[in-house]
Structures are given as structure tokens and as C-alpha cells.
């Protein structure tokens, strides 16, 4: 921590004293010492693009002078203790090979069951999108993840994050989180509620600076958090999982909310207890004059000194029985109004044949593996998640699926999003750039006087670096390679 002045530091330390009676004296001193130091940032690899994560992170560490520390709750994320090159100024970050994320915020998604089987997942308050990308990785982008946020102003940035990550099995929606349980009771196998909170993480930082938080604010937040949690529980299927989390350590927003939920629905769910023993940190059973249900101890109260992160709270709930909760009809937009239509079998066959001939890539295998359908609109072909079509067909959405190809002179021509997502698997139809060419390419420049392999001139081709990074798509025009890398991937430093 770099406090602006001694007064602000003293004000921050004074706020910590609210929790002094909960910890042994030595532990409280350790908390204060930790809280006054900046929390290291963390990098989490994109498993859609990094099939060998251990080798890839070692390559990054060697290339950029990173000193890394493994996180106990994630195999694919590391705290960055020291760096010669900032993690935000690398081409791998630019291309979406990893996400920069607060280490503690990686914990909630890691609590979900790792068993691979078809799942419907709802992220109730998804912005800015880090946990959503983690949910996509958890399901290997093979099952639908709905990323919802109630704030329209956050959707554009959320969409950019998901586009950079490359998920094809995702939908973005803009609804109040309180409505999902009313509209889709017992529908989702996984529900993540990273709830709006006071951000009282007990560690001052640039993103979460200390500020005074009143009792009235905590209580207002807790009221909404409980309403969201009830909605999430209603939307969770019997036997499904719900993870509740906040970046606040105020008990009113954490254990108190779970305690209220247990009082309302005592037999509807259980709080998983195993991680408290594994990580050595548990929820509170009392605070000030309030005594809580013993089950609340199964939650995870991550103090800043627990793992050297920001403070965080998370709990995993397993739904055991239905709850009494009203229902409403979900908003409806006739799917026909999107003008999306399923492509014919003949068009699908021709599209698959063209992609296989040009890139050695099996469209049929991708459709089967990721449970996708192909639709068309205005001479453009689009991947749509089959689960959305089966369950949410008439629900309005902000963004859905991924562009695949368009008709050009009556012949399918793949689009940049498709190559950015699947180009790593191409066995032909790609061009490798040297380091100097790559640097120009990542700035959005066209390249000239290139020698194309036989048969590529005039086509959309995949571009790769000498180290085999996927650099997106280019149009192999005579004499110049047109750069089709989307603006979101261009170098900004």
C-alpha cells in the first residue's frame, strides 16, 4: 500500500479494529502488516488457447522475467511477485492467452465441481468478466454459460472480455439478477453470484481504495445480496451448485446473509464444509452480538494474510430441495425477429467441405464437441449454442454465439473470430511471420512483399508467430497481406 498521507493510513488501520476481537493478537498484527502492503496481481491462463499450461507459464516467466507463486486454489493461476515486463504489456495478454485478475477472486469458481458433464451455468452479476472466462474454461467451452449483468453500461466491456477470451458457448444478457429465479426455476446446474458489495477487502489498493462504509450502507447491500441469493437458489436445479461470493469481509454482507438464507430455507441446501479444512479458513459463528447457524462455518473467510491476497468471502451451496418461490413469465422476443435461420443440410455440408479443404479443420467435430448449431442471417453464418436454442429461445439477449463465415462471391469465407478461436487447430491455410513482421502485425499494419505458400493467395488465411501464437486472420492479397486482427487485439502501448 502506498497511502496518500499518514492520516489516510491511520484511517485505514482504524477501520481494521472492527475485526480485532475475532483474531488472536499475533494474527491481528499479521493482518495489519499484510493490509499495508500492495497485493500482487495474478495471471490466469486461457485454457482454450493453452493446451499445455505448465509449459506455457514457464515460457512466459522466462520471456518476461516473472517471479511467480502458485495459488493453492487454482492449477492455472499464479501470483506475480516480481516482473521485468508488466503482464499488461505482452503480446500474449493482447491476444487473450491469459487474464490479469485479483488472486482472491479466482477462488469462487474453483469451488465448483470439476466433473465434466453437460452443464447450464448462470453468472448472475458477470461484469467485468474475469470469473465468466473462468467458468468457460471450467466447462472447456463445451456448455452454455450465460453472463448476465443488470447494468447496461457494463455490457460493452463485458462483451470485449468474452470476445478476447474466445468463447463460442456464451450468451450475454441484461436483466436484474433478482428475476432469474422467477423466470427459470430449477434450471441451472451451476450458478455464480459474485454479489455487488462494499468492497471492504481490508487491503487498500488502486482498484479498491479504502473509504468509510456506514452501517446503513452495509445493511442496504445485505438486503439486495439476500434477494439475489434467493433468486440464485431458486434458479439452481436440485443437486446443483451455487457459489456466493463478495470482495467484502463485512460480516453483514457475508455470514449474516447466509444465516438469513438458512433461516428462510433451512432444508433446501447445505453449505459445503470440506474447503474450510483444506484451506484453513472458515466463516464466523458470531460477530458482535449476533450468533449464527453452525453451518455458516463452512464458508470461506479469506483474510488478506490467509494467502497474501485481498480479502474475500465465498461459500458453496448444494441445493437439496425446492424452495417456495413465486414464478413469472420471462421476457419474450420471438426468435423470428432476430432473422436467424438454421442453415440447410446442403449449405452445412458445403461449408464443412470448404473449411476442411482450406484449413484441414473439421467443422463437424467442432459442432459436436461444443454442442453448437449453425444459423445464417444476411449471408453470414453464425455459431449458436444448442442449449440456448433448447431452453432460452425467445429470451432477449445482448450477444450470443460467434461469427463463423460469410458468403463472398457465393463462396463461404471464414471470419476473423472463427480463426482467432480455432486457428490453433488448423493443419494448413496458415502463414508464419518472423519477429519483425509479427511486431508490425500486432500494431494493425499490413505487410508487403511476402511469399505465400502455394494455393493461399487471394484467400483468408490464419497468421501465426514463430513461437506458434495465433495472430488471427489476414487476407492474402497479391503484393500485400491485409490485416484482419480486430481492434480489441491491437497493441496499445
CSV table of C-alpha atoms in Angstrom, one decimal:
chain,number,residue,atom,x,y,z
A,1,UNK,CA,0.0,0.0,0.0
A,2,UNK,CA,1.2,3.5,-0.8
A,3,UNK,CA,-1.1,5.7,1.4
A,4,UNK,CA,-1.5,9.3,0.2
A,5,UNK,CA,-0.6,10.5,3.7
A,6,UNK,CA,-0.2,9.4,7.3
A,7,UNK,CA,-3.8,10.4,8.0
A,8,UNK,CA,-5.3,8.1,5.4
A,9,UNK,CA,-3.1,5.2,6.6
A,10,UNK,CA,-4.3,5.8,10.2
A,11,UNK,CA,-7.9,5.9,9.0
A,12,UNK,CA,-7.4,2.6,7.2
A,13,UNK,CA,-5.8,0.9,10.2
A,14,UNK,CA,-8.6,2.3,12.4
A,15,UNK,CA,-11.2,0.5,10.2
A,16,UNK,CA,-9.4,-2.8,10.8
A,17,UNK,CA,-10.0,-2.6,14.5
A,18,UNK,CA,-13.6,-3.6,13.9
A,19,UNK,CA,-12.3,-7.1,13.4
A,20,UNK,CA,-9.6,-7.2,16.2
A,21,UNK,CA,-11.6,-9.3,18.6
A,22,UNK,CA,-12.1,-12.0,16.0
A,23,UNK,CA,-8.3,-12.8,15.8
A,24,UNK,CA,-5.6,-13.7,18.2
A,25,UNK,CA,-3.2,-10.7,18.9
A,26,UNK,CA,-0.4,-12.1,16.8
A,27,UNK,CA,-2.8,-12.9,13.9
A,28,UNK,CA,-4.3,-9.4,14.1
A,29,UNK,CA,-0.8,-7.9,13.9
A,30,UNK,CA,-0.1,-10.1,10.8
A,31,UNK,CA,-3.3,-8.9,9.2
A,32,UNK,CA,-2.3,-5.2,9.7
A,33,UNK,CA,1.1,-5.8,8.3
A,34,UNK,CA,-0.3,-7.5,5.3
A,35,UNK,CA,-3.0,-4.9,4.8
A,36,UNK,CA,-0.5,-2.2,4.5
A,37,UNK,CA,1.3,-3.9,1.6
A,38,UNK,CA,0.1,-4.0,-2.1
A,39,UNK,CA,-1.4,-7.3,-3.1
A,40,UNK,CA,0.4,-8.9,-6.0
A,41,UNK,CA,-1.6,-9.2,-9.2
A,42,UNK,CA,-2.2,-12.6,-10.7
A,43,UNK,CA,-2.3,-14.1,-14.2
A,44,UNK,CA,-4.7,-17.0,-15.1
A,45,UNK,CA,-4.2,-18.8,-18.3
A,46,UNK,CA,-6.8,-19.2,-21.1
A,47,UNK,CA,-7.3,-23.0,-21.3
A,48,UNK,CA,-9.0,-22.6,-24.7
A,49,UNK,CA,-5.6,-21.4,-26.1
A,50,UNK,CA,-3.1,-23.0,-23.8
A,51,UNK,CA,-3.3,-26.8,-24.1
A,52,UNK,CA,-0.1,-27.3,-22.1
A,53,UNK,CA,-0.4,-24.7,-19.4
A,54,UNK,CA,2.6,-25.7,-17.3
A,55,UNK,CA,4.9,-25.3,-20.3
A,56,UNK,CA,3.2,-22.0,-21.3
A,57,UNK,CA,3.5,-20.3,-17.9
A,58,UNK,CA,7.2,-21.3,-17.8
A,59,UNK,CA,7.7,-19.7,-21.2
A,60,UNK,CA,6.0,-16.5,-20.0
A,61,UNK,CA,8.1,-16.4,-16.8
A,62,UNK,CA,11.4,-16.9,-18.8
A,63,UNK,CA,10.4,-14.4,-21.5
A,64,UNK,CA,9.3,-11.6,-19.3
A,65,UNK,CA,11.3,-12.0,-16.1
A,66,UNK,CA,8.3,-13.1,-13.9
A,67,UNK,CA,8.7,-14.4,-10.4
A,68,UNK,CA,5.6,-16.5,-9.8
A,69,UNK,CA,3.9,-18.0,-6.8
A,70,UNK,CA,1.3,-20.8,-7.2
A,71,UNK,CA,-2.1,-20.4,-5.7
A,72,UNK,CA,-3.5,-23.2,-3.5
A,73,UNK,CA,-6.9,-23.0,-5.1
A,74,UNK,CA,-6.0,-22.9,-8.8
A,75,UNK,CA,-3.8,-25.0,-11.0
A,76,UNK,CA,-3.8,-22.4,-13.8
A,77,UNK,CA,-3.2,-19.1,-12.0
A,78,UNK,CA,-0.2,-17.6,-10.3
A,79,UNK,CA,0.6,-14.6,-8.2
A,80,UNK,CA,3.1,-12.3,-9.8
A,81,UNK,CA,5.6,-11.3,-7.2
A,82,UNK,CA,8.0,-9.5,-9.5
A,83,UNK,CA,8.1,-8.7,-13.2
A,84,UNK,CA,10.6,-7.2,-15.5
A,85,UNK,CA,7.8,-6.7,-18.1
A,86,UNK,CA,4.3,-5.8,-16.8
A,87,UNK,CA,1.7,-8.6,-17.5
A,88,UNK,CA,-0.5,-6.0,-19.2
A,89,UNK,CA,2.2,-5.2,-21.8
A,90,UNK,CA,2.8,-8.5,-23.6
A,91,UNK,CA,1.6,-9.9,-26.9
A,92,UNK,CA,0.1,-12.9,-25.1
A,93,UNK,CA,-2.1,-10.7,-23.0
A,94,UNK,CA,-3.0,-8.7,-26.1
A,95,UNK,CA,-4.1,-11.9,-27.8
A,96,UNK,CA,-6.1,-13.3,-24.8
A,97,UNK,CA,-3.8,-16.0,-23.7
A,98,UNK,CA,-4.2,-15.0,-20.1
A,99,UNK,CA,-6.3,-12.8,-17.8
A,100,UNK,CA,-5.0,-10.4,-15.2
A,101,UNK,CA,-7.1,-10.9,-12.1
A,102,UNK,CA,-7.1,-10.3,-8.4
A,103,UNK,CA,-5.9,-13.6,-6.9
A,104,UNK,CA,-8.6,-14.0,-4.3
A,105,UNK,CA,-11.3,-13.5,-6.9
A,106,UNK,CA,-10.1,-16.7,-8.6
A,107,UNK,CA,-11.3,-18.7,-5.6
A,108,UNK,CA,-15.1,-18.7,-6.1
A,109,UNK,CA,-15.2,-20.5,-9.5
A,110,UNK,CA,-12.6,-23.0,-8.2
A,111,UNK,CA,-15.2,-24.2,-5.7
A,112,UNK,CA,-17.4,-25.7,-8.4
A,113,UNK,CA,-17.4,-29.5,-9.0
A,114,UNK,CA,-14.8,-30.5,-11.6
A,115,UNK,CA,-16.8,-33.4,-13.1
A,116,UNK,CA,-17.2,-32.9,-16.8
A,117,UNK,CA,-20.8,-33.4,-18.0
A,118,UNK,CA,-23.2,-31.2,-19.7
A,119,UNK,CA,-24.0,-28.2,-17.5
A,120,UNK,CA,-26.1,-25.0,-17.8
A,121,UNK,CA,-24.3,-22.2,-16.0
A,122,UNK,CA,-25.5,-18.7,-14.9
A,123,UNK,CA,-23.2,-15.9,-13.9
A,124,UNK,CA,-25.7,-13.6,-12.3
A,125,UNK,CA,-23.5,-10.5,-12.0
A,126,UNK,CA,-20.8,-11.1,-14.6
A,127,UNK,CA,-19.1,-7.8,-15.1
A,128,UNK,CA,-16.2,-7.2,-15.6
A,129,UNK,CA,-16.0,-10.8,-16.9
A,130,UNK,CA,-12.9,-12.5,-15.2
A,131,UNK,CA,-14.9,-15.1,-13.4
A,132,UNK,CA,-17.1,-15.7,-16.5
A,133,UNK,CA,-14.0,-16.6,-18.5
A,134,UNK,CA,-13.0,-18.9,-15.7
A,135,UNK,CA,-16.4,-20.6,-15.9
A,136,UNK,CA,-15.9,-21.0,-19.7
A,137,UNK,CA,-12.6,-22.7,-19.0
A,138,UNK,CA,-14.1,-24.9,-16.3
A,139,UNK,CA,-16.5,-26.3,-18.9
A,140,UNK,CA,-13.9,-26.4,-21.7
A,141,UNK,CA,-16.3,-24.1,-23.7
A,142,UNK,CA,-18.5,-27.1,-24.3
A,143,UNK,CA,-21.6,-26.0,-22.4
A,144,UNK,CA,-23.6,-22.8,-22.3
A,145,UNK,CA,-22.5,-20.0,-19.9
A,146,UNK,CA,-25.0,-17.1,-19.5
A,147,UNK,CA,-23.1,-14.0,-18.5
A,148,UNK,CA,-25.7,-11.6,-17.0
A,149,UNK,CA,-25.3,-8.1,-15.8
A,150,UNK,CA,-28.0,-5.7,-14.6
A,151,UNK,CA,-26.1,-2.6,-15.7
A,152,UNK,CA,-26.4,-1.8,-19.5
A,153,UNK,CA,-23.3,0.4,-19.3
A,154,UNK,CA,-21.1,-2.6,-18.4
A,155,UNK,CA,-22.1,-4.8,-21.3
A,156,UNK,CA,-19.8,-3.4,-23.9
A,157,UNK,CA,-16.7,-4.0,-21.8
A,158,UNK,CA,-18.0,-7.4,-20.7
A,159,UNK,CA,-18.5,-8.4,-24.4
A,160,UNK,CA,-15.0,-7.3,-25.2
A,161,UNK,CA,-13.6,-9.5,-22.5
A,162,UNK,CA,-15.5,-12.5,-23.7
A,163,UNK,CA,-14.6,-11.9,-27.4
A,164,UNK,CA,-10.9,-11.6,-26.5
A,165,UNK,CA,-11.2,-14.9,-24.5
A,166,UNK,CA,-12.7,-16.6,-27.5
A,167,UNK,CA,-15.7,-18.3,-26.0
A,168,UNK,CA,-18.2,-19.7,-28.6
A,169,UNK,CA,-20.6,-21.1,-26.0
A,170,UNK,CA,-21.7,-17.9,-24.2
A,171,UNK,CA,-24.6,-15.6,-24.1
A,172,UNK,CA,-24.7,-12.1,-22.6
A,173,UNK,CA,-27.9,-10.8,-21.1
A,174,UNK,CA,-29.0,-7.6,-19.3
A,175,UNK,CA,-31.6,-8.4,-16.6
A,176,UNK,CA,-31.9,-7.8,-12.8
A,177,UNK,CA,-30.4,-10.8,-11.1
A,178,UNK,CA,-33.4,-11.0,-8.8
A,179,UNK,CA,-35.5,-12.1,-11.8
A,180,UNK,CA,-33.7,-15.3,-12.8
A,181,UNK,CA,-35.3,-17.5,-10.1
A,182,UNK,CA,-38.7,-16.1,-11.0
A,183,UNK,CA,-38.2,-16.8,-14.7
A,184,UNK,CA,-36.2,-20.0,-14.8
A,185,UNK,CA,-36.7,-22.0,-11.5
A,186,UNK,CA,-34.5,-25.1,-11.1
A,187,UNK,CA,-32.9,-24.6,-14.5
A,188,UNK,CA,-29.2,-24.2,-13.9
A,189,UNK,CA,-26.6,-26.8,-12.8
A,190,UNK,CA,-24.2,-24.1,-11.7
A,191,UNK,CA,-25.0,-20.5,-10.5
A,192,UNK,CA,-22.4,-18.0,-9.6
A,193,UNK,CA,-23.4,-14.9,-7.6
A,194,UNK,CA,-20.5,-12.6,-7.1
A,195,UNK,CA,-22.7,-10.1,-5.5
A,196,UNK,CA,-22.4,-6.3,-5.5
A,197,UNK,CA,-20.8,-5.3,-2.3
A,198,UNK,CA,-19.0,-2.6,-0.4
A,199,UNK,CA,-15.6,-3.9,-1.5
A,200,UNK,CA,-14.4,-3.8,2.1
A,201,UNK,CA,-11.5,-6.2,1.4
A,202,UNK,CA,-9.3,-4.9,4.3
A,203,UNK,CA,-6.5,-4.2,1.9
A,204,UNK,CA,-6.1,-0.9,0.3
A,205,UNK,CA,-5.3,-0.9,-3.4
A,206,UNK,CA,-5.6,1.1,-6.6
A,207,UNK,CA,-8.8,-0.8,-7.7
A,208,UNK,CA,-10.3,-1.0,-4.2
A,209,UNK,CA,-9.1,2.1,-2.3
A,210,UNK,CA,-10.2,2.4,1.3
A,211,UNK,CA,-13.3,4.5,2.0
A,212,UNK,CA,-15.6,4.9,5.0
A,213,UNK,CA,-18.5,2.5,5.0
A,214,UNK,CA,-21.6,3.1,7.1
A,215,UNK,CA,-23.7,0.6,8.9
A,216,UNK,CA,-26.7,1.8,6.8
A,217,UNK,CA,-24.8,1.0,3.5
A,218,UNK,CA,-23.9,-2.4,4.7
A,219,UNK,CA,-27.5,-3.2,5.6
A,220,UNK,CA,-28.8,-1.9,2.2
A,221,UNK,CA,-26.3,-4.1,0.4
A,222,UNK,CA,-27.1,-7.1,2.5
A,223,UNK,CA,-30.8,-6.7,1.7
A,224,UNK,CA,-30.1,-6.8,-2.0
A,225,UNK,CA,-27.5,-9.6,-1.6
A,226,UNK,CA,-30.1,-11.8,0.1
A,227,UNK,CA,-32.7,-11.1,-2.6
A,228,UNK,CA,-30.1,-12.0,-5.3
A,229,UNK,CA,-29.1,-15.1,-3.4
A,230,UNK,CA,-32.7,-16.3,-3.0
A,231,UNK,CA,-33.2,-15.8,-6.8
A,232,UNK,CA,-30.0,-17.8,-7.5
A,233,UNK,CA,-31.1,-20.6,-5.2
A,234,UNK,CA,-34.5,-20.8,-6.9
A,235,UNK,CA,-32.8,-20.9,-10.3
A,236,UNK,CA,-30.5,-23.7,-9.3
A,237,UNK,CA,-31.5,-27.3,-10.1
A,238,UNK,CA,-31.9,-29.9,-7.4
A,239,UNK,CA,-28.4,-31.3,-6.8
A,240,UNK,CA,-26.9,-28.2,-8.5
A,241,UNK,CA,-24.3,-25.9,-7.1
A,242,UNK,CA,-24.5,-22.2,-6.2
A,243,UNK,CA,-21.4,-20.2,-5.2
A,244,UNK,CA,-21.9,-17.0,-3.4
A,245,UNK,CA,-19.0,-14.5,-3.1
A,246,UNK,CA,-18.2,-10.9,-2.3
A,247,UNK,CA,-14.9,-8.9,-2.2
A,248,UNK,CA,-16.0,-7.6,1.2
A,249,UNK,CA,-15.2,-9.0,4.7
A,250,UNK,CA,-18.0,-7.2,6.4
A,251,UNK,CA,-20.0,-10.0,8.1
A,252,UNK,CA,-23.3,-8.2,7.3
A,253,UNK,CA,-22.6,-8.9,3.6
A,254,UNK,CA,-21.3,-12.4,4.1
A,255,UNK,CA,-22.1,-14.8,7.0
A,256,UNK,CA,-25.2,-12.8,8.0
A,257,UNK,CA,-26.6,-13.2,4.5
A,258,UNK,CA,-26.1,-16.9,4.6
A,259,UNK,CA,-27.6,-17.1,8.1
A,260,UNK,CA,-30.7,-15.3,6.9
A,261,UNK,CA,-31.0,-17.7,3.9
A,262,UNK,CA,-30.7,-20.7,6.3
A,263,UNK,CA,-33.5,-19.3,8.5
A,264,UNK,CA,-35.8,-18.9,5.4
A,265,UNK,CA,-35.0,-22.2,3.8
A,266,UNK,CA,-33.5,-24.5,6.4
A,267,UNK,CA,-33.8,-27.7,4.5
A,268,UNK,CA,-33.3,-26.5,0.9
A,269,UNK,CA,-29.5,-26.5,0.8
A,270,UNK,CA,-26.3,-27.3,2.6
A,271,UNK,CA,-23.1,-25.3,2.8
A,272,UNK,CA,-20.1,-27.5,1.7
A,273,UNK,CA,-17.7,-27.8,4.6
A,274,UNK,CA,-14.6,-29.5,3.1
A,275,UNK,CA,-12.7,-26.4,1.8
A,276,UNK,CA,-12.6,-24.8,5.2
A,277,UNK,CA,-10.4,-27.6,6.4
A,278,UNK,CA,-8.3,-27.7,3.2
A,279,UNK,CA,-7.6,-24.0,3.2
A,280,UNK,CA,-7.6,-23.5,7.0
A,281,UNK,CA,-10.0,-20.6,6.9
A,282,UNK,CA,-13.7,-20.6,8.0
A,283,UNK,CA,-16.7,-18.4,8.3
A,284,UNK,CA,-17.6,-16.7,11.5
A,285,UNK,CA,-20.1,-18.2,14.0
A,286,UNK,CA,-20.6,-14.9,15.9
A,287,UNK,CA,-19.9,-11.3,15.4
A,288,UNK,CA,-20.6,-8.6,18.0
A,289,UNK,CA,-23.9,-9.6,19.5
A,290,UNK,CA,-25.1,-11.9,16.7
A,291,UNK,CA,-24.8,-15.7,16.8
A,292,UNK,CA,-25.0,-17.6,13.6
A,293,UNK,CA,-26.1,-21.0,12.3
A,294,UNK,CA,-23.2,-23.5,12.8
A,295,UNK,CA,-23.4,-24.4,9.1
A,296,UNK,CA,-22.1,-20.9,8.2
A,297,UNK,CA,-18.7,-22.0,9.4
A,298,UNK,CA,-18.4,-23.9,6.2
A,299,UNK,CA,-18.0,-20.7,4.2
A,300,UNK,CA,-14.5,-19.3,3.4
A,301,UNK,CA,-13.5,-16.1,5.0
A,302,UNK,CA,-10.2,-15.2,3.3
A,303,UNK,CA,-8.3,-12.7,5.4
A,304,UNK,CA,-5.6,-10.8,3.5
A,305,UNK,CA,-2.9,-12.7,5.3
A,306,UNK,CA,-4.5,-16.1,4.6
A,307,UNK,CA,-2.9,-16.4,1.1
A,308,UNK,CA,-1.3,-12.9,0.7
A,309,UNK,CA,-4.3,-11.7,-1.3
A,310,UNK,CA,-7.0,-9.1,-1.0
A,311,UNK,CA,-9.7,-10.1,1.5
A,312,UNK,CA,-12.5,-12.2,0.1
A,313,UNK,CA,-15.6,-14.3,1.1
A,314,UNK,CA,-17.0,-17.3,-0.7
A,315,UNK,CA,-19.4,-20.2,0.1
A,316,UNK,CA,-20.5,-23.2,-2.0
A,317,UNK,CA,-24.1,-24.2,-1.6
A,318,UNK,CA,-25.6,-27.6,-2.7
A,319,UNK,CA,-29.3,-27.4,-3.4
A,320,UNK,CA,-31.2,-30.3,-1.8
A,321,UNK,CA,-34.9,-29.4,-2.2
A,322,UNK,CA,-37.2,-27.0,-3.9
A,323,UNK,CA,-37.9,-23.7,-2.3
A,324,UNK,CA,-41.2,-21.8,-2.2
A,325,UNK,CA,-40.7,-19.0,-4.6
A,326,UNK,CA,-43.1,-17.2,-7.0
A,327,UNK,CA,-42.7,-17.5,-10.7
A,328,UNK,CA,-43.2,-15.1,-13.6
A,329,UNK,CA,-43.1,-15.4,-17.3
A,330,UNK,CA,-39.7,-14.4,-18.7
A,331,UNK,CA,-39.4,-11.6,-21.2
A,332,UNK,CA,-40.1,-12.8,-24.7
A,333,UNK,CA,-38.8,-11.7,-28.1
A,334,UNK,CA,-39.9,-14.0,-30.9
A,335,UNK,CA,-36.8,-15.7,-32.2
A,336,UNK,CA,-38.0,-15.0,-35.7
A,337,UNK,CA,-37.4,-11.3,-35.1
A,338,UNK,CA,-33.6,-12.0,-35.0
A,339,UNK,CA,-33.9,-13.2,-38.6
A,340,UNK,CA,-31.6,-16.0,-37.8
A,341,UNK,CA,-32.4,-19.3,-39.6
A,342,UNK,CA,-30.8,-22.7,-39.4
A,343,UNK,CA,-28.7,-23.4,-42.5
A,344,UNK,CA,-29.8,-26.2,-44.7
A,345,UNK,CA,-28.1,-29.6,-44.7
A,346,UNK,CA,-26.6,-28.9,-48.1
A,347,UNK,CA,-25.1,-25.5,-47.0
A,348,UNK,CA,-23.7,-27.0,-43.9
A,349,UNK,CA,-22.1,-29.8,-45.9
A,350,UNK,CA,-20.6,-27.3,-48.4
A,351,UNK,CA,-19.3,-25.1,-45.5
A,352,UNK,CA,-17.7,-28.0,-43.8
A,353,UNK,CA,-16.1,-29.2,-47.0
A,354,UNK,CA,-14.7,-25.7,-47.8
A,355,UNK,CA,-13.2,-25.3,-44.2
A,356,UNK,CA,-11.7,-28.8,-44.3
A,357,UNK,CA,-10.2,-28.2,-47.8
A,358,UNK,CA,-8.8,-24.8,-46.9
A,359,UNK,CA,-7.6,-25.4,-43.3
A,360,UNK,CA,-7.7,-29.1,-42.6
A,361,UNK,CA,-10.2,-28.4,-39.8
A,362,UNK,CA,-13.3,-30.5,-39.0
A,363,UNK,CA,-16.4,-28.3,-38.6
A,364,UNK,CA,-18.5,-31.3,-37.8
A,365,UNK,CA,-16.2,-32.3,-34.9
A,366,UNK,CA,-16.3,-28.7,-33.5
A,367,UNK,CA,-20.1,-28.6,-33.7
A,368,UNK,CA,-20.3,-31.9,-31.8
A,369,UNK,CA,-17.7,-31.2,-29.2
A,370,UNK,CA,-19.0,-27.7,-28.3
A,371,UNK,CA,-22.7,-28.5,-28.8
A,372,UNK,CA,-23.3,-25.8,-31.4
A,373,UNK,CA,-25.6,-25.2,-34.3
A,374,UNK,CA,-25.0,-23.1,-37.4
A,375,UNK,CA,-27.5,-20.4,-38.3
A,376,UNK,CA,-27.4,-17.7,-41.0
A,377,UNK,CA,-28.5,-14.1,-41.5
A,378,UNK,CA,-27.7,-11.6,-44.2
A,379,UNK,CA,-25.3,-14.0,-46.0
A,380,UNK,CA,-23.4,-14.6,-42.7
A,381,UNK,CA,-23.1,-17.9,-40.8
A,382,UNK,CA,-23.1,-17.9,-37.0
A,383,UNK,CA,-22.4,-20.4,-34.3
A,384,UNK,CA,-25.2,-20.6,-31.8
A,385,UNK,CA,-25.1,-22.7,-28.5
A,386,UNK,CA,-27.6,-25.6,-28.8
A,387,UNK,CA,-28.5,-25.2,-25.1
A,388,UNK,CA,-29.7,-21.6,-25.7
A,389,UNK,CA,-31.9,-22.8,-28.6
A,390,UNK,CA,-33.4,-25.6,-26.5
A,391,UNK,CA,-34.1,-23.6,-23.3
A,392,UNK,CA,-33.9,-19.9,-23.8
A,393,UNK,CA,-35.0,-19.5,-27.5
A,394,UNK,CA,-37.3,-16.5,-27.0
A,395,UNK,CA,-35.3,-14.7,-24.3
A,396,UNK,CA,-33.8,-11.4,-25.4
A,397,UNK,CA,-30.0,-11.3,-25.4
A,398,UNK,CA,-27.3,-8.7,-25.8
A,399,UNK,CA,-24.8,-11.0,-27.5
A,400,UNK,CA,-24.9,-14.7,-28.5
A,401,UNK,CA,-22.6,-17.2,-30.2
A,402,UNK,CA,-19.8,-16.3,-32.6
A,403,UNK,CA,-19.5,-15.3,-36.3
A,404,UNK,CA,-18.2,-18.2,-38.4
A,405,UNK,CA,-18.2,-17.2,-42.1
A,406,UNK,CA,-19.8,-15.1,-44.7
A,407,UNK,CA,-20.6,-15.5,-48.4
A,408,UNK,CA,-18.2,-13.8,-50.7
A,409,UNK,CA,-18.9,-14.2,-54.4
A,410,UNK,CA,-21.2,-17.1,-53.5
A,411,UNK,CA,-18.4,-18.9,-51.6
A,412,UNK,CA,-18.1,-19.2,-47.8
A,413,UNK,CA,-15.2,-17.1,-46.4
A,414,UNK,CA,-14.3,-17.6,-42.8
A,415,UNK,CA,-14.4,-14.6,-40.4
A,416,UNK,CA,-11.6,-13.4,-38.1
A,417,UNK,CA,-13.4,-14.5,-34.9
A,418,UNK,CA,-13.5,-18.1,-36.1
A,419,UNK,CA,-9.8,-18.1,-36.9
A,420,UNK,CA,-8.9,-16.5,-33.5
A,421,UNK,CA,-10.9,-19.2,-31.8
A,422,UNK,CA,-10.0,-22.3,-33.8
A,423,UNK,CA,-6.9,-21.3,-35.9
A,424,UNK,CA,-4.5,-23.1,-33.5
A,425,UNK,CA,-6.0,-26.4,-34.7
A,426,UNK,CA,-5.6,-25.7,-38.5
A,427,UNK,CA,-3.2,-28.1,-40.2
A,428,UNK,CA,-3.0,-25.9,-43.4
A,429,UNK,CA,-4.0,-22.5,-44.6
A,430,UNK,CA,-1.7,-20.5,-42.3
A,431,UNK,CA,1.3,-18.3,-42.7
A,432,UNK,CA,4.1,-17.9,-40.1
A,433,UNK,CA,5.6,-14.5,-39.5
A,434,UNK,CA,9.1,-13.7,-38.3
A,435,UNK,CA,9.5,-11.5,-35.2
A,436,UNK,CA,9.8,-8.2,-37.1
A,437,UNK,CA,6.7,-8.9,-39.2
A,438,UNK,CA,4.8,-10.0,-36.0
A,439,UNK,CA,5.5,-6.7,-34.3
A,440,UNK,CA,4.2,-4.7,-37.2
A,441,UNK,CA,1.2,-7.1,-37.4
A,442,UNK,CA,0.2,-6.6,-33.8
A,443,UNK,CA,0.1,-2.8,-34.4
A,444,UNK,CA,-2.5,-3.4,-37.1
A,445,UNK,CA,-0.2,-2.8,-40.0
A,446,UNK,CA,-0.4,-4.5,-43.4
A,447,UNK,CA,2.6,-6.5,-44.6
A,448,UNK,CA,4.0,-6.3,-48.1
A,449,UNK,CA,6.3,-8.4,-50.4
A,450,UNK,CA,5.5,-11.7,-48.6
A,451,UNK,CA,5.9,-15.1,-50.2
A,452,UNK,CA,2.7,-17.1,-49.8
A,453,UNK,CA,2.7,-20.9,-49.7
A,454,UNK,CA,1.1,-22.4,-52.8
A,455,UNK,CA,-2.7,-22.0,-53.0
A,456,UNK,CA,-3.1,-19.3,-50.3
A,457,UNK,CA,-3.1,-16.2,-52.5
A,458,UNK,CA,-6.4,-14.5,-52.6
A,459,UNK,CA,-7.7,-16.4,-49.5
A,460,UNK,CA,-8.4,-15.6,-45.9
A,461,UNK,CA,-5.5,-17.3,-44.0
A,462,UNK,CA,-4.5,-17.9,-40.4
A,463,UNK,CA,-1.5,-16.0,-39.1
A,464,UNK,CA,1.0,-17.4,-36.6
A,465,UNK,CA,4.1,-16.3,-34.8
A,466,UNK,CA,7.4,-18.2,-34.9
A,467,UNK,CA,6.5,-19.5,-31.4
A,468,UNK,CA,3.1,-20.7,-32.8
A,469,UNK,CA,0.9,-18.0,-31.2
A,470,UNK,CA,-2.4,-17.5,-33.0
A,471,UNK,CA,-2.2,-14.0,-34.5
A,472,UNK,CA,-5.6,-14.0,-36.1
A,473,UNK,CA,-6.6,-13.7,-39.8
A,474,UNK,CA,-5.3,-12.0,-42.9
A,475,UNK,CA,-6.4,-11.6,-46.5
A,476,UNK,CA,-3.6,-12.8,-48.8
A,477,UNK,CA,-3.9,-10.2,-51.5
A,478,UNK,CA,-1.3,-10.0,-54.3
A,479,UNK,CA,1.6,-7.9,-53.0
A,480,UNK,CA,0.2,-7.3,-49.5
A,481,UNK,CA,-1.3,-9.1,-46.6
A,482,UNK,CA,-4.3,-7.3,-45.3
A,483,UNK,CA,-4.5,-7.2,-41.5
A,484,UNK,CA,-7.9,-8.5,-40.2
A,485,UNK,CA,-6.9,-8.5,-36.5
A,486,UNK,CA,-9.8,-6.9,-34.6
A,487,UNK,CA,-9.2,-3.6,-33.0
A,488,UNK,CA,-9.6,-5.1,-29.5
A,489,UNK,CA,-6.4,-7.1,-30.0
A,490,UNK,CA,-4.2,-4.3,-31.3
A,491,UNK,CA,-1.2,-3.2,-29.4
A,492,UNK,CA,-2.0,-0.1,-27.2
A,493,UNK,CA,1.4,0.8,-25.7
